[in-house]
PDB file of C-alpha atoms and ligand atoms in Angstrom:
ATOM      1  CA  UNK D   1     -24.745   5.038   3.402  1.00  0.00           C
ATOM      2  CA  UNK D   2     -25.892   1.596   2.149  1.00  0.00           C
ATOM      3  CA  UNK D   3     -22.941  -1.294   1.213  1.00  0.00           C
ATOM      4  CA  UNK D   4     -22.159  -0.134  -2.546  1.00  0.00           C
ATOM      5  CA  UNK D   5     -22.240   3.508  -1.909  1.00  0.00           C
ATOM      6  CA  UNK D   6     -19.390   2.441   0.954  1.00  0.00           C
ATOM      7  CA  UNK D   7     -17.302   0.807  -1.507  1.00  0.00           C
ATOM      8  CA  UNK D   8     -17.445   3.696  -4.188  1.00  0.00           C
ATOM      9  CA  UNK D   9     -16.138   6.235  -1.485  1.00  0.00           C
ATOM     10  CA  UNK D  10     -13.596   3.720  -0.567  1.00  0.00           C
ATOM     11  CA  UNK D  11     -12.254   3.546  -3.968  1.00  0.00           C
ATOM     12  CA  UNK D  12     -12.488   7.690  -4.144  1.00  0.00           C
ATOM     13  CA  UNK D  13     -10.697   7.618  -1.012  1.00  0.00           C
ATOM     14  CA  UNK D  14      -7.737   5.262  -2.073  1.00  0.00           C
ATOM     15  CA  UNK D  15      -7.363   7.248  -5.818  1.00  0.00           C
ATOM     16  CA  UNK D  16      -7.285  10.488  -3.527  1.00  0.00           C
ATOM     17  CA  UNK D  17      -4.819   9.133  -0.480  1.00  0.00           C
ATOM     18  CA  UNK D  18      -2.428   7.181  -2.698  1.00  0.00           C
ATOM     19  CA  UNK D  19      -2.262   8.769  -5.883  1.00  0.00           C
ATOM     20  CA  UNK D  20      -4.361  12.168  -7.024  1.00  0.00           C
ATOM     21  CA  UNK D  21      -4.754  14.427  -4.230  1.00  0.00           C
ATOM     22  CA  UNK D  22      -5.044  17.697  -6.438  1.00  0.00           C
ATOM     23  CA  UNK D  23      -8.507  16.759  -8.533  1.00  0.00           C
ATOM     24  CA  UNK D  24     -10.043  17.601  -4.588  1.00  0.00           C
ATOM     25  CA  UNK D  25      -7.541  20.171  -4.066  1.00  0.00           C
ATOM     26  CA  UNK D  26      -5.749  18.566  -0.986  1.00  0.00           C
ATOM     27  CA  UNK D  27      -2.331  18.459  -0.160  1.00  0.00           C
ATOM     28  CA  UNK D  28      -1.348  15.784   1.836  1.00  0.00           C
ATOM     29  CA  UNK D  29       2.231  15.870   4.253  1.00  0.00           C
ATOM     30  CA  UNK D  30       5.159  14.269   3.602  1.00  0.00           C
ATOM     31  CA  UNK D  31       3.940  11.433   5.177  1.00  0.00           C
ATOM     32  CA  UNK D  32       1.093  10.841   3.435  1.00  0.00           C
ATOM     33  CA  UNK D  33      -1.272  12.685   6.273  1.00  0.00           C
ATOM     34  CA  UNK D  34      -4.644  15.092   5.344  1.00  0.00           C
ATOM     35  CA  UNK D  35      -6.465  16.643   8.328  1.00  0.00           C
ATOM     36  CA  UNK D  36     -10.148  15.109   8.548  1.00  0.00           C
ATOM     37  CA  UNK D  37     -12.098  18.338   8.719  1.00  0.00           C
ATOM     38  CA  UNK D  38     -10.093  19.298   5.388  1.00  0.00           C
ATOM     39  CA  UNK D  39     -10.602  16.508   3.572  1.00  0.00           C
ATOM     40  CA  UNK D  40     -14.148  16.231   4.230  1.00  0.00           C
ATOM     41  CA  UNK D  41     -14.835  20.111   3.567  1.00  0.00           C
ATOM     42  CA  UNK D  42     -12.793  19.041  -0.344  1.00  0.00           C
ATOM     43  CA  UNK D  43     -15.419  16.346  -0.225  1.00  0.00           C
ATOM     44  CA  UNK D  44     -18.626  18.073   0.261  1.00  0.00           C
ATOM     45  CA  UNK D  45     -17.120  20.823  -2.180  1.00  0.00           C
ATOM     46  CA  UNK D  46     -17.027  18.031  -4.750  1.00  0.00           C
ATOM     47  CA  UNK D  47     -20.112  16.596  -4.404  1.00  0.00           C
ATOM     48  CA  UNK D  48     -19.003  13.462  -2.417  1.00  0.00           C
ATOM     49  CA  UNK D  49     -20.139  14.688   0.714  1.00  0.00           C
ATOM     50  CA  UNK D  50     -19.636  12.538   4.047  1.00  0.00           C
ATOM     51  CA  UNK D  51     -19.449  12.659   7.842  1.00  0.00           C
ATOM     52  CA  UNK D  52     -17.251  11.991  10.040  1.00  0.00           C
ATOM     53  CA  UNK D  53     -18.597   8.774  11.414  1.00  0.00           C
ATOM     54  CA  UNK D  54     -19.272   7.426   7.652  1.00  0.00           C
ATOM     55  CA  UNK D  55     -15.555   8.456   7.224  1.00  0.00           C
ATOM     56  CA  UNK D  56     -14.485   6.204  10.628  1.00  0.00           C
ATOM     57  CA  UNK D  57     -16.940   3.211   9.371  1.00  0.00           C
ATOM     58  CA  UNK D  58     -15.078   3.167   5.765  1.00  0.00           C
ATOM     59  CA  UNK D  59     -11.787   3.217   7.804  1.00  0.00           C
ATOM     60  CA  UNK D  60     -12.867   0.305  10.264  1.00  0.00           C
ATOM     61  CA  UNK D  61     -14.382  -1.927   7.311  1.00  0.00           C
ATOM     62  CA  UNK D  62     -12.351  -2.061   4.990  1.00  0.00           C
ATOM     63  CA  UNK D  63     -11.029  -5.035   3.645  1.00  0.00           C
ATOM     64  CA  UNK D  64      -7.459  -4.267   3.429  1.00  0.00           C
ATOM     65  CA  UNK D  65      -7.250  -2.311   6.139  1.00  0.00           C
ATOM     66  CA  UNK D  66      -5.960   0.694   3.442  1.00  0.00           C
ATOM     67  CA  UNK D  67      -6.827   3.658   5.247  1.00  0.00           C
ATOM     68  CA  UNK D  68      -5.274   4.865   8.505  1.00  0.00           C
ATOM     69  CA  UNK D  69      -6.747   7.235  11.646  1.00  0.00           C
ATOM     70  CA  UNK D  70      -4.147   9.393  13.712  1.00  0.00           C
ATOM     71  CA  UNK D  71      -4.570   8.331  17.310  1.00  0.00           C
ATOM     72  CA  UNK D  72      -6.761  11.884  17.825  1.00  0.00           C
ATOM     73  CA  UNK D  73      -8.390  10.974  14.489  1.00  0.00           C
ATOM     74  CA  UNK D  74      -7.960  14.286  13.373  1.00  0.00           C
ATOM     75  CA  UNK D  75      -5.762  12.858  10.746  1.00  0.00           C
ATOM     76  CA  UNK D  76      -6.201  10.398   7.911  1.00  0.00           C
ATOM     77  CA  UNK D  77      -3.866   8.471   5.627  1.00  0.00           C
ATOM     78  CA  UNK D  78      -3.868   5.957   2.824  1.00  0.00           C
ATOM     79  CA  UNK D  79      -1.582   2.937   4.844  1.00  0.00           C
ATOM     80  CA  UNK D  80       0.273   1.968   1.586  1.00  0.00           C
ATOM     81  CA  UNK D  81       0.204   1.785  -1.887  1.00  0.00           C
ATOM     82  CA  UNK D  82       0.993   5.609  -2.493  1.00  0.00           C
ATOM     83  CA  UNK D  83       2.172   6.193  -6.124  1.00  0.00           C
ATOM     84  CA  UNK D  84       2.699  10.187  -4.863  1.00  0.00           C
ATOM     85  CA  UNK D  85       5.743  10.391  -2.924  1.00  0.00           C
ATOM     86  CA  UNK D  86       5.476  10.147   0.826  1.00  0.00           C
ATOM     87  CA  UNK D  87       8.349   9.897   3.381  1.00  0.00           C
ATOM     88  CA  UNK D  88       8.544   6.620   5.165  1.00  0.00           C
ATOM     89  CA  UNK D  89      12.436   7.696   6.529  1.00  0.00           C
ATOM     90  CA  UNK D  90      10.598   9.047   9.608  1.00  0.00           C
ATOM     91  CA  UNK D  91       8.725   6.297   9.867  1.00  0.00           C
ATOM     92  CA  UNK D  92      10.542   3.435  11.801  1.00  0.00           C
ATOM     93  CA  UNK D  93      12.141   0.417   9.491  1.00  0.00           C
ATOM     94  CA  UNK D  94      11.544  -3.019  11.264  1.00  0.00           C
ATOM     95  CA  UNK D  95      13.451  -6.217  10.673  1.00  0.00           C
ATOM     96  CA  UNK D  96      11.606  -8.210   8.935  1.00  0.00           C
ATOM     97  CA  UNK D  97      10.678 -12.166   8.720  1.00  0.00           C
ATOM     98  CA  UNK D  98      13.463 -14.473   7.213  1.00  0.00           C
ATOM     99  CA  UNK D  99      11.043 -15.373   4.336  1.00  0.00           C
ATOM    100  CA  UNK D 100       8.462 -12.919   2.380  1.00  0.00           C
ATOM    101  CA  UNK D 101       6.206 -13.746  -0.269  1.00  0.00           C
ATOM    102  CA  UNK D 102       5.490 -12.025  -3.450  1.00  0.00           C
ATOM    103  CA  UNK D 103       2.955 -13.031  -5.532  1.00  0.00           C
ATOM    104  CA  UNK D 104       3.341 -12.064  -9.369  1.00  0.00           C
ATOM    105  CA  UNK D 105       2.217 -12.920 -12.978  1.00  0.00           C
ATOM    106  CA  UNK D 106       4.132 -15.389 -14.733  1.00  0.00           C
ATOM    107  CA  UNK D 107       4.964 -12.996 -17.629  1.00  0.00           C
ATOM    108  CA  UNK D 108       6.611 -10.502 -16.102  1.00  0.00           C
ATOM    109  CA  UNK D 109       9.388 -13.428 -14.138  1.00  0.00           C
ATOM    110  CA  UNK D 110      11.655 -12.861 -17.077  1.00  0.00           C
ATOM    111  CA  UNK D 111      12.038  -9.186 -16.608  1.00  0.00           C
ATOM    112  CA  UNK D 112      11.846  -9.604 -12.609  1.00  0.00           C
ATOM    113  CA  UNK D 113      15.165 -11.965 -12.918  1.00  0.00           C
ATOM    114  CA  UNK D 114      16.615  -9.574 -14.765  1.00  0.00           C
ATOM    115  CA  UNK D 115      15.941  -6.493 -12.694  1.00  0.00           C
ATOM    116  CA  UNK D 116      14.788  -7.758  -9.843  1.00  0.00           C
ATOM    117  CA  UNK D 117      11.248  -6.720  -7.860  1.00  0.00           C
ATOM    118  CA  UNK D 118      11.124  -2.975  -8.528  1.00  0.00           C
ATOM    119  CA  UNK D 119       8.831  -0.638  -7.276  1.00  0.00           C
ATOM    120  CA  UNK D 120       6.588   0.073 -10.522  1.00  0.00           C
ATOM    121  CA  UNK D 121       4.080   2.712 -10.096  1.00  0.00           C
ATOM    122  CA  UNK D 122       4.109   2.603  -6.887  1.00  0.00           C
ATOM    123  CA  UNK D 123       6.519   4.341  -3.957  1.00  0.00           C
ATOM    124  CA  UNK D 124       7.741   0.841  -2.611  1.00  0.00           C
ATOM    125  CA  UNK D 125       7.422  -3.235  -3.528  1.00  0.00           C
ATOM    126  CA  UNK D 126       4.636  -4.714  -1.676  1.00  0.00           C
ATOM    127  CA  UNK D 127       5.607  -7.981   0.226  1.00  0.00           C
ATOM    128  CA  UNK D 128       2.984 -10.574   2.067  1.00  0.00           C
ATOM    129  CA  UNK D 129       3.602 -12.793   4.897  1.00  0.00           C
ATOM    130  CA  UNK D 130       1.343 -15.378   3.771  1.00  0.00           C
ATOM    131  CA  UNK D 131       1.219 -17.443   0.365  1.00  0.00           C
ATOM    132  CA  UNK D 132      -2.383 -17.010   0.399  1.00  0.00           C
ATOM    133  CA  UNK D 133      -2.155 -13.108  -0.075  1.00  0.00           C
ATOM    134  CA  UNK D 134       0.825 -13.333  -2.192  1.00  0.00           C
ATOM    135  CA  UNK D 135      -1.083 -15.435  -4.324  1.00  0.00           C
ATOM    136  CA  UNK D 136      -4.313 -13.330  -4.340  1.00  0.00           C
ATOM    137  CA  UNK D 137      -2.182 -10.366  -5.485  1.00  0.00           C
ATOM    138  CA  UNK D 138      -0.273 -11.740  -8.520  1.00  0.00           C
ATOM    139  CA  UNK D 139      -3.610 -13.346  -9.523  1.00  0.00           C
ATOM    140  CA  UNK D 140      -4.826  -9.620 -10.285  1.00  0.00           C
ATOM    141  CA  UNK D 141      -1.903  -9.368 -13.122  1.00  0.00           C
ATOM    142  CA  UNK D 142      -2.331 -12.914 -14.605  1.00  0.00           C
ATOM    143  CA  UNK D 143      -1.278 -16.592 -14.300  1.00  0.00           C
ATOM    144  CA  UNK D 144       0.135 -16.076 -10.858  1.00  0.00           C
ATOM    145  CA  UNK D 145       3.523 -17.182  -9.696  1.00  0.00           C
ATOM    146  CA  UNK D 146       4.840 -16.956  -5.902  1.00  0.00           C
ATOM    147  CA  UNK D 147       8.173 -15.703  -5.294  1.00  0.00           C
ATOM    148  CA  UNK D 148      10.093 -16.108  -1.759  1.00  0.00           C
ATOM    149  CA  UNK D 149      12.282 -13.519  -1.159  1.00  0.00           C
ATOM    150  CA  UNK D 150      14.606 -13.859   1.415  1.00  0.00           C
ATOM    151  CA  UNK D 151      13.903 -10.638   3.727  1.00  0.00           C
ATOM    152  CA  UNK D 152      16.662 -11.611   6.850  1.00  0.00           C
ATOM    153  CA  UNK D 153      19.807 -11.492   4.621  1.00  0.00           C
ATOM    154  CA  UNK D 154      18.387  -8.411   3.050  1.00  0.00           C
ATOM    155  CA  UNK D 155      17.936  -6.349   6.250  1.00  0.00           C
ATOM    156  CA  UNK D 156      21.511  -8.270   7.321  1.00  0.00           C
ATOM    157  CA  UNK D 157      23.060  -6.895   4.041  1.00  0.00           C
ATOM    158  CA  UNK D 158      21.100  -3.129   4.997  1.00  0.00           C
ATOM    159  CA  UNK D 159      18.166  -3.116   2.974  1.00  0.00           C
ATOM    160  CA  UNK D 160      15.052  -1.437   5.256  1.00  0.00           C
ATOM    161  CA  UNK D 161      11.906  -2.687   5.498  1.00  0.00           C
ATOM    162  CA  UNK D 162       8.188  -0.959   6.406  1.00  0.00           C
ATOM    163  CA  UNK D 163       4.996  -2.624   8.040  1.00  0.00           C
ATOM    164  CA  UNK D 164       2.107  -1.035   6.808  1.00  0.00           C
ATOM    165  CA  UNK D 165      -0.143  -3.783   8.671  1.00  0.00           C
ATOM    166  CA  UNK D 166       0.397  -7.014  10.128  1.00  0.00           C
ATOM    167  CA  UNK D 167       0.709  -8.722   6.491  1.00  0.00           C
ATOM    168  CA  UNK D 168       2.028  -6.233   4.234  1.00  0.00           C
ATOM    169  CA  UNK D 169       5.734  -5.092   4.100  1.00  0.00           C
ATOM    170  CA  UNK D 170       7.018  -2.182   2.298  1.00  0.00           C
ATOM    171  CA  UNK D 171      11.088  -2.162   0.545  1.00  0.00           C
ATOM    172  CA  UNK D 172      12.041   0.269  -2.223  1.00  0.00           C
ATOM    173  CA  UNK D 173      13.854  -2.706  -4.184  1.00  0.00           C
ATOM    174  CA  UNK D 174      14.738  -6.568  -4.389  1.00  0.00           C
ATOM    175  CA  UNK D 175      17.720  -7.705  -6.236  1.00  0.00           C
ATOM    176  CA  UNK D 176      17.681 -10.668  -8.214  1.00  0.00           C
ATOM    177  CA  UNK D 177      19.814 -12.693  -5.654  1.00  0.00           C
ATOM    178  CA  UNK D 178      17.161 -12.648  -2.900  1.00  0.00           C
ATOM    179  CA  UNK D 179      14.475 -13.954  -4.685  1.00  0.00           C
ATOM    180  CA  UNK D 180      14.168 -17.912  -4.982  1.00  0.00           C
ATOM    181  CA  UNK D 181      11.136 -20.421  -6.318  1.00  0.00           C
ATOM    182  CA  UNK D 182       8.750 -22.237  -4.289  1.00  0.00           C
TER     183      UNK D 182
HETATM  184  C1  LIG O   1       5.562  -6.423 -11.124  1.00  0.00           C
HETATM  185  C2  LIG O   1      -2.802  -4.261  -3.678  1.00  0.00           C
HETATM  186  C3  LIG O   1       8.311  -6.586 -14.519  1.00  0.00           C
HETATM  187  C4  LIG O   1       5.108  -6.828  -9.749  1.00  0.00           C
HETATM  188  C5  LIG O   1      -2.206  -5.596  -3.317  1.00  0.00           C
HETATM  189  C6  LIG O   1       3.614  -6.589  -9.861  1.00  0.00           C
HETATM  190  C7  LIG O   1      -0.821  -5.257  -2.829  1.00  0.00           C
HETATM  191  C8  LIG O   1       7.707  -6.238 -12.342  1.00  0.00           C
HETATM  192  C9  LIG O   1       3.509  -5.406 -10.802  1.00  0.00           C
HETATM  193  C10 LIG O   1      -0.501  -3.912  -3.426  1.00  0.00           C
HETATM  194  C11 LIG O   1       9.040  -5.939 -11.994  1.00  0.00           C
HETATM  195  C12 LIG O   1       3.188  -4.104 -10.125  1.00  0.00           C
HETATM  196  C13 LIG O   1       0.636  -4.004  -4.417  1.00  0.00           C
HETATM  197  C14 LIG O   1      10.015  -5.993 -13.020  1.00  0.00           C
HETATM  198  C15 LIG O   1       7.851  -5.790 -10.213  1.00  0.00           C
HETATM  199  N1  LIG O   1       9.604  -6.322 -14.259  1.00  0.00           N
HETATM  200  N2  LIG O   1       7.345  -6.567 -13.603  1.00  0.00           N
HETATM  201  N3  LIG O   1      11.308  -5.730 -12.777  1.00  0.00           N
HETATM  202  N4  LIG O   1       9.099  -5.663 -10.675  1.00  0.00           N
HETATM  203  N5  LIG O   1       7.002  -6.144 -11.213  1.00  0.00           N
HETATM  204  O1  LIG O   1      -0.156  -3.483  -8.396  1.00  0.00           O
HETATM  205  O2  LIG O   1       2.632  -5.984  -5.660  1.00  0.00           O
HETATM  206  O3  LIG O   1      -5.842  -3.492  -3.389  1.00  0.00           O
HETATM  207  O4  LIG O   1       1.913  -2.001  -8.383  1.00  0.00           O
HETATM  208  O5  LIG O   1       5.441  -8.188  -9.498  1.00  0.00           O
HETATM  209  O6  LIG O   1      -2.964  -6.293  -2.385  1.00  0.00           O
HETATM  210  O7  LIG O   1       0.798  -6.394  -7.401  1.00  0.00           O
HETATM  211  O8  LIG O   1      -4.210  -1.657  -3.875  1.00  0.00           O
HETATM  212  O9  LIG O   1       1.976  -4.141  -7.176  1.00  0.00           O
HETATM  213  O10 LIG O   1       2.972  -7.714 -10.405  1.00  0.00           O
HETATM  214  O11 LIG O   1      -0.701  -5.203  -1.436  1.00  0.00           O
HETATM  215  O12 LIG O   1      -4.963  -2.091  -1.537  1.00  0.00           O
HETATM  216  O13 LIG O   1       4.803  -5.281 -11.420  1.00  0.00           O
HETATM  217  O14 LIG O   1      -1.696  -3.489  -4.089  1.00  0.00           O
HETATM  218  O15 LIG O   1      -3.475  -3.677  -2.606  1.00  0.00           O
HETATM  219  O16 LIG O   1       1.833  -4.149  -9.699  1.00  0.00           O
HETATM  220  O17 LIG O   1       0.340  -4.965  -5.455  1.00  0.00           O
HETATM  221  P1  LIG O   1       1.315  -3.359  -8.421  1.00  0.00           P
HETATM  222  P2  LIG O   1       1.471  -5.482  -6.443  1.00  0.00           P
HETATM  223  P3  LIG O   1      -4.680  -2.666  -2.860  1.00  0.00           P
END
C-alpha cells in the first residue's frame, strides 16, 4: 500500500470510526470499539480490502494519532472526534491543566461569547495544550483566533474532562466565563 493509497483508507477509516458506521454495516460499542476481524471482513465486502498489518501501519502513522488499538489489538477505535454517540462516562475523567487552548475562526467569537464553546457536530469540544495546535485547528475554519480557557476552575467548579492523547482534551461544554483572550 503505497503513501496516497494510506491516506485514502485513513480518511475511510475516520468517516467510518467517528461518524458513519452503517454504509459498511458495522456497529461499533458504546465506546466507540469494532472488533478487527469484523471490520476488516465489512472492508473486503466493500471493496476496500486490507490486512491486518496495513490496518496496524495506518494506526502507527498517522498524524494525529486518530485511531486507537485495544492492548490485544483485537479491537479498534476512532480516539476522538466521534459525531455518533459513544460513552466516555466509563472512561476515566482526568483533571486537567490550569490553561487550555482553543483555536477558532474569528467569525464565529460573537456567537461563542454568547453561548460559549459548544460541542457542534461533534460528541465533545476539542481542547489543545499547545497554541501551536490550537492555532492549526481554528486556521481550518478561517481567520484564526486563540482562546484560553481556563480548565482548573472548571474541573474545581465540576466540569469533567477526557484525554484522548497527550494534546487533545475532550469537555461536553465551556461557558462563556471560562474563556479569556490572549
Ligand atoms: C466552533 C480536528 C459558533 C468551534 C482538530 C469550531 C481537532 C462555535 C467549530 C478536532 C461555537 C466546530 C476538532 C458556538 C464552537 N458558536 N461556533 N457557540 N462553539 N464553535 O471541526 O475544535 O483532523 O467540529 O470553535 O485537530 O475545530 O478531525 O471542531 O471552530 O482536534 O482528527 O465550531 O478535529 O482533528 O468545528 O476541531 P469542529 P474543532 P481531526
Amino acid at each position: 500500500m503505497n503513501r496516497s493509497e494510506q491516506k485514502h483508507m485513513s480518511k475511510f477509516l475516520t468517516l467510518v470510526l467517528r461518524h458513519q458506521p452503517e454504509i459498511i454495516h458495522i456497529q461499533p460499542d458504546p465506546q466507540g470499539w469494532v472488533s478487527v476481524q469484523e471490520l476488516l471482513i465489512a472492508l473486503q465486502k466493500n471493496k476496500k480490502g486490507l490486512s491486518v498489518d496495513e490496518l496496524h501501519q495506518i494506526v502507527e502513522t498517522n498524524d494525529k494519532n486518530r485511531f486507537e488499538l485495544s492492548t490485544d489489538g483485537k479491537r479498534i477505535r476512532a480516539r476522538y472526534g466521534h459525531s455518533i454517540s459513544i460513552s466516555k462516562e466509563h472512561s476515566e475523567s482526568v483533571n486537567p491543566p490550569e490553561l487550555l487552548f482553543h483555536g477558532t475562526a474569528t467569525r464565529f467569537l460573537a456567537s461563542i461569547l454568547r453561548e460559549g464553546l459548544q460541542r457542534m457536530n461533534r460528541q465533545y469540544v476539542h481542547l489543545s495544550t499547545d497554541l501551536h495546535t490550537a492555532k492549526q485547528v481554528g486556521g481550518r475554519h478561517g481567520k484564526p483566533i486563540i482562546l484560553i480557557i481556563e480548565a482548573g476552575r472548571m474541573r474545581s467548579d465540576g466540569f469533567l474532562f477526557y484525554r484522548t492523547e497527550p494534546n487533545v482534551w475532550l469537555t461536553k461544554h465551556v461557558p462563556p466565563a471560562y474563556i479569556r483572550f490572549q
